[in-house]
Tab-separated table of C-alpha atoms and ligand atoms in Angstrom:
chain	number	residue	atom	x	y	z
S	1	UNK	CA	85.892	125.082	130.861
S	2	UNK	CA	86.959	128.556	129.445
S	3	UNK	CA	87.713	128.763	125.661
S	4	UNK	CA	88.965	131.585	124.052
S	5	UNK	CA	87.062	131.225	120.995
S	6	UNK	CA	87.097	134.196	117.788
S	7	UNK	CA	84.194	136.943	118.970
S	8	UNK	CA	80.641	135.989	118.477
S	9	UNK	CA	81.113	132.111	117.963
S	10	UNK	CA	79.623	129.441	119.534
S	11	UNK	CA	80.034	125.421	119.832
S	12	UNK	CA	77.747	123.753	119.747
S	13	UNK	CA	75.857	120.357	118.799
S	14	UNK	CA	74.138	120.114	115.611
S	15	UNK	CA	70.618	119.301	115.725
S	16	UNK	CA	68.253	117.353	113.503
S	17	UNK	CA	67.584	119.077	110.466
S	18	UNK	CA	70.885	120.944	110.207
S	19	UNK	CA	72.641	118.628	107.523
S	20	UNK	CA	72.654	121.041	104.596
S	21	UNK	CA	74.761	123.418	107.206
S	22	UNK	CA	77.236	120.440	107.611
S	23	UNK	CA	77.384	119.690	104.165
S	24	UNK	CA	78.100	123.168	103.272
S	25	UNK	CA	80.616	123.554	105.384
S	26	UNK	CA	82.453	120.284	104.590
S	27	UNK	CA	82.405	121.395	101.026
S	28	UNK	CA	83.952	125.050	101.815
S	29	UNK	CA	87.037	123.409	102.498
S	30	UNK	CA	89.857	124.365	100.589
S	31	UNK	CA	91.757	121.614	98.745
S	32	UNK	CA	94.737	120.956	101.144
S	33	UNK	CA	92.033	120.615	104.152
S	34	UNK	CA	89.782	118.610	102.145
S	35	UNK	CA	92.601	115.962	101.287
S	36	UNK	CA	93.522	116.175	105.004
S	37	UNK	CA	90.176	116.112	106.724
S	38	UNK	CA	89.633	112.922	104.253
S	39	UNK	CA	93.270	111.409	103.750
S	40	UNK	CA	93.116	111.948	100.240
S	41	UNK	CA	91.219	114.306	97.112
S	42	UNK	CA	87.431	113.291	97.144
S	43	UNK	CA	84.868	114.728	94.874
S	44	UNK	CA	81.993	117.585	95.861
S	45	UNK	CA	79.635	114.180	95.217
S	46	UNK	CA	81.680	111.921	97.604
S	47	UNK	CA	81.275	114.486	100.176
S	48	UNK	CA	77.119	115.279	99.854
S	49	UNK	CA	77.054	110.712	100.487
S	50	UNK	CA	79.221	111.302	103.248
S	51	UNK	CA	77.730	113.946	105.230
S	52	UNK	CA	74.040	112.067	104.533
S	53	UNK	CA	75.376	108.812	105.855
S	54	UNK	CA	77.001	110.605	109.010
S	55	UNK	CA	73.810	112.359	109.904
S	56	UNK	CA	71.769	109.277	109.731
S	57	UNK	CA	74.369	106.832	111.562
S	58	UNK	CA	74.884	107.389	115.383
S	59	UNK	CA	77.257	110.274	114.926
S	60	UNK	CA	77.721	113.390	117.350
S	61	UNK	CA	78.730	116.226	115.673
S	62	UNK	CA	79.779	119.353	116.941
S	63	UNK	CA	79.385	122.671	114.800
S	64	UNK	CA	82.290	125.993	115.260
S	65	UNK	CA	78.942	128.391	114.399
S	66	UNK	CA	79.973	132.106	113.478
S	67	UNK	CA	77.076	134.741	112.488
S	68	UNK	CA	75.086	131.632	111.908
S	69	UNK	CA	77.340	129.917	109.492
S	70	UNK	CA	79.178	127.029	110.116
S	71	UNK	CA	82.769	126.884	109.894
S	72	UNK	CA	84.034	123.776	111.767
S	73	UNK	CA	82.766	120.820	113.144
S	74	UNK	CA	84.123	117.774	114.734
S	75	UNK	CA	82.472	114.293	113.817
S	76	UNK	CA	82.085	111.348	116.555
S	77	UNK	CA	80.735	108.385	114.802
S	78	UNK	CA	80.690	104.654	117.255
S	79	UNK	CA	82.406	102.011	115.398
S	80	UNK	CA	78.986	100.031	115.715
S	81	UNK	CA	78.461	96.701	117.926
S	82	UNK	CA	81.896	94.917	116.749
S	83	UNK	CA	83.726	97.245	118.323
S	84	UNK	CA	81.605	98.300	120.901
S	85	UNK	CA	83.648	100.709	123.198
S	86	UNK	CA	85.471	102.532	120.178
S	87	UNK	CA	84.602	105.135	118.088
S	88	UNK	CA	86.166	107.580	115.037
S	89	UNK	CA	86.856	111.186	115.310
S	90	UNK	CA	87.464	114.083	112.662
S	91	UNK	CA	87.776	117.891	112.737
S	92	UNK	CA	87.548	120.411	109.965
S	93	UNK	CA	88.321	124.268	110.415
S	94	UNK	CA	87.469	125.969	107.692
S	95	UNK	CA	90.972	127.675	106.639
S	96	UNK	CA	90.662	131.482	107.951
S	97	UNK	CA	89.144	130.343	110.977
S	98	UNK	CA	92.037	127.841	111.391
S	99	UNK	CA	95.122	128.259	114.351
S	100	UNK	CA	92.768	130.376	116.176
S	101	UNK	CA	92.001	127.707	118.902
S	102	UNK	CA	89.000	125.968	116.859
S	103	UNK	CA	90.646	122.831	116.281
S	104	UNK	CA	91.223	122.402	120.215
S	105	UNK	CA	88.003	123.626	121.227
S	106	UNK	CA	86.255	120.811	119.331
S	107	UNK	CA	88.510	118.138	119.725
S	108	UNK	CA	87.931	118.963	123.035
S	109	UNK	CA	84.221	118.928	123.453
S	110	UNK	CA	84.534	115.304	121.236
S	111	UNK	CA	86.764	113.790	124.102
S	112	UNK	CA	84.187	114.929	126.824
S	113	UNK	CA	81.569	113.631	124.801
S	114	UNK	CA	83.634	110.451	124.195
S	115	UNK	CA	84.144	109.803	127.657
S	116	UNK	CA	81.100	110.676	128.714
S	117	UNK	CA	79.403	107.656	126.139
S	118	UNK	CA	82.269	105.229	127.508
S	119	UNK	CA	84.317	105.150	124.407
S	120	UNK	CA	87.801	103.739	124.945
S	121	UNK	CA	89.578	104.036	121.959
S	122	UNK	CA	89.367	107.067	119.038
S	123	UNK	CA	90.182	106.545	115.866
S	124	UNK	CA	91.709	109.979	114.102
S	125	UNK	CA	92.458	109.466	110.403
S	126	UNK	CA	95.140	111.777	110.067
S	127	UNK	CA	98.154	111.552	107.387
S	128	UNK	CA	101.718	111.782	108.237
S	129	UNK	CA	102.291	115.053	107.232
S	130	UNK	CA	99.535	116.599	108.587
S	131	UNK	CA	101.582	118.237	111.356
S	132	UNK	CA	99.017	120.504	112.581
S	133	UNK	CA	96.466	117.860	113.796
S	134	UNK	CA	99.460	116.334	114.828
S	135	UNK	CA	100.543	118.974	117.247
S	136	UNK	CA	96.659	119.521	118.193
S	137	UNK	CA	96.445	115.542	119.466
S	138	UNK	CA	99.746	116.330	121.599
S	139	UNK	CA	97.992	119.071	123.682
S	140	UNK	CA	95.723	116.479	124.961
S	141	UNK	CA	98.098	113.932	125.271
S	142	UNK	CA	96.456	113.184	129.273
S	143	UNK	CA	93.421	112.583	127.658
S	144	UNK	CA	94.416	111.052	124.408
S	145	UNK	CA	97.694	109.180	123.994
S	146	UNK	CA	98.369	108.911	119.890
S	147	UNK	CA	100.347	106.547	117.749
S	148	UNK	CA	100.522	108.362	114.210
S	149	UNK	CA	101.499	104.933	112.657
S	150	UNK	CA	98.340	103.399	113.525
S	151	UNK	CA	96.486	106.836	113.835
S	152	UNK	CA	94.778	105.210	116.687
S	153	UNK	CA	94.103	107.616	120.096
S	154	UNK	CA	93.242	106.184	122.910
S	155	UNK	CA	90.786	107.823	125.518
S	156	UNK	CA	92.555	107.345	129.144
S	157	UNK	CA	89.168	107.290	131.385
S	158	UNK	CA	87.304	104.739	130.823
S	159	UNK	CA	84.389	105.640	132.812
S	160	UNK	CA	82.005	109.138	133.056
S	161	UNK	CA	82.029	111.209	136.246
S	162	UNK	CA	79.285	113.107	137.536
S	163	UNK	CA	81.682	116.230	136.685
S	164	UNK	CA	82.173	114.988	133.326
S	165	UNK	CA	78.337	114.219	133.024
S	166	UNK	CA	77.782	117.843	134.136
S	167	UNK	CA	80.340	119.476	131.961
S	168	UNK	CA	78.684	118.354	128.793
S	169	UNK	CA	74.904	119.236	130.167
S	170	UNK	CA	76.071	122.741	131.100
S	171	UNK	CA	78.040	123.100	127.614
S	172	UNK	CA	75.005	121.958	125.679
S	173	UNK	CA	72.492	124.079	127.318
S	174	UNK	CA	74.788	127.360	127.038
S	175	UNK	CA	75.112	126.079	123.370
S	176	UNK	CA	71.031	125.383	122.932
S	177	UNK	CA	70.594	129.389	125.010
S	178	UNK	CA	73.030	131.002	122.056
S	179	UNK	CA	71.724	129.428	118.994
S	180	UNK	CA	67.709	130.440	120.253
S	181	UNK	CA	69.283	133.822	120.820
S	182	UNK	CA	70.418	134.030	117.468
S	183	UNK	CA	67.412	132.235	115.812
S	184	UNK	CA	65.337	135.148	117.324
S	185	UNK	CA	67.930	137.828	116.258
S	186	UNK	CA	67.495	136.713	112.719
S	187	UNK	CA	63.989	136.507	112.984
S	188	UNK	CA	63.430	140.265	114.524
S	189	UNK	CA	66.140	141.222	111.327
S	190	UNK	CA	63.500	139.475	109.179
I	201	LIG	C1	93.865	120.176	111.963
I	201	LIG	C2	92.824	121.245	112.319
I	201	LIG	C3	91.523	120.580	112.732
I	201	LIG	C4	93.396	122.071	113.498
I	201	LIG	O1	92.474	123.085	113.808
I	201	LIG	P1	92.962	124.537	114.205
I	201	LIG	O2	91.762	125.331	114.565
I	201	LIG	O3	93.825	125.057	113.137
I	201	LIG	O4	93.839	124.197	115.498
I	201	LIG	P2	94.233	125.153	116.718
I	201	LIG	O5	94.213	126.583	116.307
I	201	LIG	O6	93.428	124.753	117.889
I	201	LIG	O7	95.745	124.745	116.909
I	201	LIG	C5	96.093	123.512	117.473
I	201	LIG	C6	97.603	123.402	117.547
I	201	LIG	O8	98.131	123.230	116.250
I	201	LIG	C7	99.385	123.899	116.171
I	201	LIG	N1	99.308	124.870	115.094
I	201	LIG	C8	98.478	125.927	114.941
I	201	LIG	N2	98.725	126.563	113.794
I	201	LIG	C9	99.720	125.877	113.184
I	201	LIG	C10	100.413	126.034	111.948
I	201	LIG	N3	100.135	127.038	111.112
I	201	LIG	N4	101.370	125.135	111.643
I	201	LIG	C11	101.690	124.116	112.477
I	201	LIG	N5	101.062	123.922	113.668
I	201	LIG	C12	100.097	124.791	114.004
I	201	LIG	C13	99.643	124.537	117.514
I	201	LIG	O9	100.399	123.653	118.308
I	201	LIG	C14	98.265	124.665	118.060
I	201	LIG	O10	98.198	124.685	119.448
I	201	LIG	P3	98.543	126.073	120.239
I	201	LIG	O11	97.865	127.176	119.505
I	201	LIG	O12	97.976	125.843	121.601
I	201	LIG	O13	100.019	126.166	120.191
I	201	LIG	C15	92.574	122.237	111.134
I	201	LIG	O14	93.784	122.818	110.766
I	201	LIG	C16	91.911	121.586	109.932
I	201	LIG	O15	90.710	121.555	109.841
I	201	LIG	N6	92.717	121.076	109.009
I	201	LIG	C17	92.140	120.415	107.810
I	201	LIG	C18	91.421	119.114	108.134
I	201	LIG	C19	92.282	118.197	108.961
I	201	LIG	O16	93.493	118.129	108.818
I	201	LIG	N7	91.641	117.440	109.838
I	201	LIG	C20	92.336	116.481	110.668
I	201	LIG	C21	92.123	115.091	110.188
I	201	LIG	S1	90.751	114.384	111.014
């Protein structure tokens, strides 16, 4: 999977104890983003409940990391046992890091991750004149087929391959290799 990402970045999985750099990020978000990202204004305090509850539900989130600082991540939170096989997606690109490919790099990386957990149907809040997540849905409209009325996506396979197994382990250990990297950078700057 080659991605032409901005120099120096990285995706890559959040782990454990990397909330604040969520919540940081979420809350960089200018205005316009915010009210997409949420479909509507919410306050600095809405956002600190939300990113706690994400990070202690079943969520996957994937972090757009650039010199260390998070600037985009892509949530993947299970609809929970009523809806077993469906699950709710969201991206946020921090605005100068936006149309640079971020956006499809993560959404990306969610739908692998989607698949590979045997998710059939995404859920993408997204409001109708948000034409930018609108045109980023349509690039992956093999994986993803998208009815902005009921903002419902719908993940085509229903089942993980070996490949698709194997594409996530190899993404996730280039992703674990860069962040020790950097982690040892910072700590030899120190
Ligand atoms: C929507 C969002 C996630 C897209 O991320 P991004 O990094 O800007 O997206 P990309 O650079 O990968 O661009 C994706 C596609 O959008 C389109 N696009 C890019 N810039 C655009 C612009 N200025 N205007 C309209 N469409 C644009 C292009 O079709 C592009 O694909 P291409 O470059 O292959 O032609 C990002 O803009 C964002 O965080 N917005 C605020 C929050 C939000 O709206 N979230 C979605 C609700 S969950």
């Amino acid at each position: 999977m080659h991605e032409v990402l901005p120099e120096g970045a990285v995706i890559r999985k959040l782990w454990i104890g990397e909330t604040a750099k969520y919540r940081e990020h979420v809350l960089r978000l200018d205005p316009e983003s915010r009210r997409n990202r949420f479909g509507g204004a919410v306050s600095d305090d809405f956002i600190c409940r939300y990113v706690d509850l994400s990070t202690s539900l079943d969520a996957v989130v994937h972090g757009f990391f650039i010199d260390s600082e998070m600037r985009g991540a892509a949530e993947l939170r299970p609809l929970g046992l009523r809806f077993p096989r469906q699950a709710e997606a969201a991206i946020s690109v921090e605005k100068p890091w936006q149309s640079h490919g971020v956006g499809s790099a993560l959404l990306r990386r969610t739908l692998l991750t989607a698949r590979n957990r045997g998710f059939r149907l995404l859920h993408m809040a997204c409001l109708a004149d948000n034409r930018r997540m609108q045109q980023l849905a349509r690039k992956f409209d093999a994986e993803l087929s998208f009815d902005f009325g009921s903002v419902v996506g719908e993940v085509e396979s229903s089942r993980p391959t070996p490949l698709s197994l194997m594409r996530e382990m190899l993404t996730d250990s280039h992703g674990f290799a860069t962040a020790m990297l950097d982690l040892q950078s910072r700590m030899l700057r120190a």
